[in-house]
Each structure stands twice: as structure tokens, then as C-alpha cells.
GROMACS .gro file of C-alpha atoms in nm:
model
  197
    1UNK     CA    1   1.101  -0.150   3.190
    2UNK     CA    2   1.046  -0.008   2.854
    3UNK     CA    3   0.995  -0.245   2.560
    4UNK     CA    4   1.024  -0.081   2.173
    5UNK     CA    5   0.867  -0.328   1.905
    6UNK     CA    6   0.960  -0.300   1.585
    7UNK     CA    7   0.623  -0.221   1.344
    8UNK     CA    8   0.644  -0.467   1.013
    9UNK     CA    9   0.816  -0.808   1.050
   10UNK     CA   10   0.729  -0.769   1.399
   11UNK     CA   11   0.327  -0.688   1.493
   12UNK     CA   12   0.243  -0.710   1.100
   13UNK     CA   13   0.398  -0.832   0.770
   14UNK     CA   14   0.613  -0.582   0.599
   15UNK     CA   15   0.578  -0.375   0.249
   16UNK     CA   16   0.801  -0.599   0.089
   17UNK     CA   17   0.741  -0.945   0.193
   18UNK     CA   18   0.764  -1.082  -0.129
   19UNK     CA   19   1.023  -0.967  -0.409
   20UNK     CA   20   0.745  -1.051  -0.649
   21UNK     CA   21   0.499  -0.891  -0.566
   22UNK     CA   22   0.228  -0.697  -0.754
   23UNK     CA   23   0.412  -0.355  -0.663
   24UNK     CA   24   0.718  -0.416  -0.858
   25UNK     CA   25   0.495  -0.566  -1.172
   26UNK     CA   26   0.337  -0.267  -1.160
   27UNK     CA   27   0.677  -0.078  -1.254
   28UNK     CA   28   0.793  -0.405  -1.469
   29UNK     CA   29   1.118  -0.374  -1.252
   30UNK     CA   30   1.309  -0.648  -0.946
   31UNK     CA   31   1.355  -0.560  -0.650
   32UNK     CA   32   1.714  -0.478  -0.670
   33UNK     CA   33   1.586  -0.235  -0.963
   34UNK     CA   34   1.388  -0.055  -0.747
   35UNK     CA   35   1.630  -0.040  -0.472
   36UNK     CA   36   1.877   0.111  -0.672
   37UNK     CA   37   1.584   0.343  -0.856
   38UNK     CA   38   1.441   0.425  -0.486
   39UNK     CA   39   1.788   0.577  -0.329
   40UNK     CA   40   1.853   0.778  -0.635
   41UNK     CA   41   1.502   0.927  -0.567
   42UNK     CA   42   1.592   0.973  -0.197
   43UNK     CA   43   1.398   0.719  -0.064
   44UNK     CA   44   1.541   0.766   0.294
   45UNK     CA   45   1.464   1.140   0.276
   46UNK     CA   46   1.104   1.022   0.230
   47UNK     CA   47   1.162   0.745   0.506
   48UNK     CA   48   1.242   1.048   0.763
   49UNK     CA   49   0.968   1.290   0.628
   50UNK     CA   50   1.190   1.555   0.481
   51UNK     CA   51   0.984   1.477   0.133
   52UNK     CA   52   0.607   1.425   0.089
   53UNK     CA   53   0.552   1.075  -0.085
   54UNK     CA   54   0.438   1.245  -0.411
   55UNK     CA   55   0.759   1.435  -0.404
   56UNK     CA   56   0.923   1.064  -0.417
   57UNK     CA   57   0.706   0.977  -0.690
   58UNK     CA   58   0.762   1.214  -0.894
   59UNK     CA   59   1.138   1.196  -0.822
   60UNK     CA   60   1.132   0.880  -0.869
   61UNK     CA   61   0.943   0.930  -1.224
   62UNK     CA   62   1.230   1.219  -1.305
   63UNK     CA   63   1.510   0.915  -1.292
   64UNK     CA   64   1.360   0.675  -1.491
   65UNK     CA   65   1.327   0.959  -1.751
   66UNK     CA   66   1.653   1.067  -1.730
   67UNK     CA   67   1.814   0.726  -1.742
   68UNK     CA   68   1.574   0.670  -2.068
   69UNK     CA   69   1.395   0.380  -1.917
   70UNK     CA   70   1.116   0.224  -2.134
   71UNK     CA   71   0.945   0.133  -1.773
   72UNK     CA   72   0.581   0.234  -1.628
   73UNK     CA   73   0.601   0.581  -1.459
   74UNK     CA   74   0.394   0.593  -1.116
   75UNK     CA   75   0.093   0.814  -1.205
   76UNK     CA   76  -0.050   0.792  -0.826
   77UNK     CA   77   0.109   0.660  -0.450
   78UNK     CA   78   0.199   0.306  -0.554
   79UNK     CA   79   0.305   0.271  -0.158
   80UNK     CA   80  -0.042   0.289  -0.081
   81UNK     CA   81  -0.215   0.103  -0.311
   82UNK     CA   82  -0.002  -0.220  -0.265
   83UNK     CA   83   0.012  -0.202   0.139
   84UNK     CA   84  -0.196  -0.494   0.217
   85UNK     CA   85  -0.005  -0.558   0.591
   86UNK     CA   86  -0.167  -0.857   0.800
   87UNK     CA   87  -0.106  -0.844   1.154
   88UNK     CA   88   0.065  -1.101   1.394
   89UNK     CA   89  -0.194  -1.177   1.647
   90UNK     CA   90   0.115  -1.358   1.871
   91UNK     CA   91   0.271  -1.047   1.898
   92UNK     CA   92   0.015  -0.858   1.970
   93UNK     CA   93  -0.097  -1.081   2.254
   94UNK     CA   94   0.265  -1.057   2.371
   95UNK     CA   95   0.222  -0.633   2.378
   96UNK     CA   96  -0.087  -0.690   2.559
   97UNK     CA   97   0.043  -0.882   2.846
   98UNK     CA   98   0.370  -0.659   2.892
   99UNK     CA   99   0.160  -0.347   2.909
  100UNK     CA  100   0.016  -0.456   3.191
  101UNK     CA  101   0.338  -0.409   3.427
  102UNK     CA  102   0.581  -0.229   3.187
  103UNK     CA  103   0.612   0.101   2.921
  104UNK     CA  104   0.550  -0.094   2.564
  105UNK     CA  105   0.609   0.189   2.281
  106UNK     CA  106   0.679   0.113   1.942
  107UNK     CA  107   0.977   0.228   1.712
  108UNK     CA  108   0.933   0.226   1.356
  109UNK     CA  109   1.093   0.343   0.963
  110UNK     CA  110   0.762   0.436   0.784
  111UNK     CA  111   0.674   0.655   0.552
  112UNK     CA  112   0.355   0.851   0.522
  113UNK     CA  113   0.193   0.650   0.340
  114UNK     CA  114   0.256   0.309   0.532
  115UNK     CA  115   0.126   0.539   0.892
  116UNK     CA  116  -0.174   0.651   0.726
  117UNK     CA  117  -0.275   0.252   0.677
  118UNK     CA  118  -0.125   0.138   1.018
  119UNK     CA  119  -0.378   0.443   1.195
  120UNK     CA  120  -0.667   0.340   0.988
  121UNK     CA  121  -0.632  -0.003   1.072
  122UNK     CA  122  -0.608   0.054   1.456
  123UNK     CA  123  -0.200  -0.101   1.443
  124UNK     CA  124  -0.044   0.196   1.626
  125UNK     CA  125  -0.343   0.149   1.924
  126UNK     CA  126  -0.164  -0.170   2.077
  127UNK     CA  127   0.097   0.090   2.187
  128UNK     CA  128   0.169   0.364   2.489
  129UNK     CA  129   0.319   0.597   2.227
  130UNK     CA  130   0.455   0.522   1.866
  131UNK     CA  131   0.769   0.681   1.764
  132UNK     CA  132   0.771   0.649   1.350
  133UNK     CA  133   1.092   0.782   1.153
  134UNK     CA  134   0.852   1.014   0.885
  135UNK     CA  135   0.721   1.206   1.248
  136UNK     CA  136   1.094   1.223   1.452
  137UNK     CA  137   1.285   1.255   1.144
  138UNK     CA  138   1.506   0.996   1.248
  139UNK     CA  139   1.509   0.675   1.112
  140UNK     CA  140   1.695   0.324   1.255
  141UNK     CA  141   1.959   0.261   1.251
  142UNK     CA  142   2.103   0.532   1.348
  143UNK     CA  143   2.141   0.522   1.723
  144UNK     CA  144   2.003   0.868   1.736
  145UNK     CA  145   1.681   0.689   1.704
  146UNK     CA  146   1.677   0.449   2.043
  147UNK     CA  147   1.869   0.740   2.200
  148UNK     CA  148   1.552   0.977   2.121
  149UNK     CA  149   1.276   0.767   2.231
  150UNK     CA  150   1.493   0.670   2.545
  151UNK     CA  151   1.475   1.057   2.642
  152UNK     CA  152   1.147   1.098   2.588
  153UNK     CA  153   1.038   0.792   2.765
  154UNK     CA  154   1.307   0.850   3.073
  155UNK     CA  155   1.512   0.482   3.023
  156UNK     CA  156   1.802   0.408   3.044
  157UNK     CA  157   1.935   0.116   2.808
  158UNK     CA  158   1.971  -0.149   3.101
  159UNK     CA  159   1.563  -0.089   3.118
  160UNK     CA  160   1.494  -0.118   2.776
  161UNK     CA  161   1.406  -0.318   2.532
  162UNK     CA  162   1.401  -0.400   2.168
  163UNK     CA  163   1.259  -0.635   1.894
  164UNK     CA  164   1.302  -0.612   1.487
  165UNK     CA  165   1.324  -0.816   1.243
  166UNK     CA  166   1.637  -0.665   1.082
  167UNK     CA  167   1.964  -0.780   1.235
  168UNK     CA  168   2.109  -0.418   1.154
  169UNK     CA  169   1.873  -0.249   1.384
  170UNK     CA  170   1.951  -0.474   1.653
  171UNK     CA  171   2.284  -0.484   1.620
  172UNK     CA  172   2.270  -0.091   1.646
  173UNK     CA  173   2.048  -0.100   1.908
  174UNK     CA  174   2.292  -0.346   2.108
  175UNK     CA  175   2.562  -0.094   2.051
  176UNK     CA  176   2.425   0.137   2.279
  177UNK     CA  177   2.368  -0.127   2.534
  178UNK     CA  178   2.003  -0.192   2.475
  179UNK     CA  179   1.835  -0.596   2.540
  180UNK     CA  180   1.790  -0.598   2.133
  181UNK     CA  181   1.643  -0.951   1.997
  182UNK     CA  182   1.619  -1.001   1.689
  183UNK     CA  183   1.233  -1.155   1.592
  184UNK     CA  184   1.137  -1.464   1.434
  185UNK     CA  185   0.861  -1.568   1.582
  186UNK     CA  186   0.589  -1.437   1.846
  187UNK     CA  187   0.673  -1.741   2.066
  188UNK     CA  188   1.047  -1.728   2.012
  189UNK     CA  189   1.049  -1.363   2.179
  190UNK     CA  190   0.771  -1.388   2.490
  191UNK     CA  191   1.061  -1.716   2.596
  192UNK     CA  192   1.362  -1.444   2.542
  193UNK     CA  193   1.148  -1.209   2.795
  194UNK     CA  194   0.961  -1.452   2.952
  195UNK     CA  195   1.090  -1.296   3.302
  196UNK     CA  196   0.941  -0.931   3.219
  197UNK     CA  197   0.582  -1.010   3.093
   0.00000   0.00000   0.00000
């Protein structure tokens, strides 16, 4: 079997855990703000690695300007500076025990900056291979993504496996007739594939 977890939300907290959080005082703007901010600087073009982060940044600094915005400009890779992830031990415990009879890979949106962190802190390690969005250039969830790692990995859906925390993804993931879960909790998923570990 081949099971594809889901990076933040799933093995660590995500980038935007809190919609107050120092990042968006920083720019003096909501989340919503910087949403809206974010896809006029083509944040997903950044998500797939078709732009370097400081190309977002600056970008994103162009917009503000241009929608004459009295709000902080980003002078240096705000992404990196506020990425403070914490991982879920639970989960982890969970990859550890299914890669001892099974293929556990893990299928993740990042961005450059984000998989620079994750290496450095040993996150991707837990894994048989890590398929990120910035390296594949494909980014959940469009199906193209399971279908991809699938390929690579030689499973079928029937034999795989998939946890995120976003309802979207696993709804897309279901679509193509993947076991998709969506996570809560560490606990919550080793019951839902308590049969595989």
C-alpha cells in the first residue's frame, strides 16, 4: 500500500495557523487582505515554483504600490522569517509504524521557502520520498498531483492512501478513487487505518 501524508496540518502546524499572527502585523493587513494581495501577486505561481519567492515579494510590493496602499512593503522573505512549524509527534509515530510494511511518501503545496525550513529541521526524513508542489510543479488539488506521484510510485488508487487537513484536497483526491481522510487528529487517523499499520 502506498500512504501520502499531507505536510502542515498533518505531521506539523501550518504557516497560517493563526489569522493573527505576527506575519500579517508585520504588513498591518488581515488575512483576507493578504489573500486577496497574495493571488494578485501570483501566489500559486510561487506555490508551483514557476517564481522564486523574492520574485513574489517584490510582486507583491509592485501591488500595494500600484493600488496606493499606505501599508509596510516586504523588504526581505517574510515566509521565512515567520515559519515557526511545530511538529505532531502522533503523526509521526503513526509514519513510523506504517513504514514498516507499506510505501509512506508525502505530498505537499510548499513553497521554497517553507522546504528550505522543513529540510533543515529533518521534517521531510520521516518519509520514503517527498513530492512538494514548488519541485513537481504541480500543486493539490489538482488531480494531476495524486495522479503524478501514483506513477512514480507504481499505485494504483485502490492501494493508496491519503491524509490532509483540507477537505478540498481530499475531496479531489477521492475523485480519483483514492482512501482520502480528512485529519483531525493523530489518533483519529491510525483508527481510520488501523487495519494497514
Amino acid at each position: 500500500m502506498l500512504f501520502i501524508f499531507d505536510m502542515g496540518g498533518v505531521v506539523t502546524t501550518t504557516f497560517f495557523h493563526s489569522g493573527k499572527s505576527r506575519f500579517f502585523e508585520k504588513l498591518a493587513v488581515t488575512a483576507e487582505e493578504f489573500d486577496a494581495f497574495a493571488a494578485k501577486a501570483d501566489l500559486h505561481a510561487l506555490d508551483i515554483g514557476q517564481i522564486t519567492v523574492s520574485q513574489f515579494w517584490k510582486n507583491y510590493n509592485e501591488v500595494i504600490a500600484r493600488e496606493r496602499l499606505d501599508l509596510p512593503r516586504a523588504e526581505f522573505d517574510l515566509f521565512r522569517l515567520y515559519f515557526h512549524p511545530k511538529r505532531n509527534e502522533g503523526t509521526v509515530a503513526l509514519i513510523n509504524d506504517l513504514r514498516k510494511n507499506h510505501r509512506v511518501v508525502c505530498g505537499t503545496n510548499t513553497i521554497d521557502s517553507h522546504w528550505e525550513n522543513h529540510c533543515e529541521r529533518g521534517d521531510y526524513s520521516f518519509f520514503d520520498q517527498t513530492y512538494a508542489s514548488n519541485k513537481i510543479g504541480i500543486a493539490k488539488p489538482d488531480t494531476k498531483f495524486w495522479q503524478t506521484i501514483m506513477m512514480a510510485e507504481g499505485f494504483t488508487p485502490e492501494e493508496t492512501f491519503f491524509t490532509d487537513d483540507r477537505l478540498d484536497n481530499v475531496e479531489a483526491a477521492r475523485a480519483l478513487g483514492i482512501n482520502a481522510v480528512q485529519f483531525t487528529t493523530a489518533e483519529e487517523l491510525r483508527k481510520e487505518w488501523a487495519k494497514f499499520c
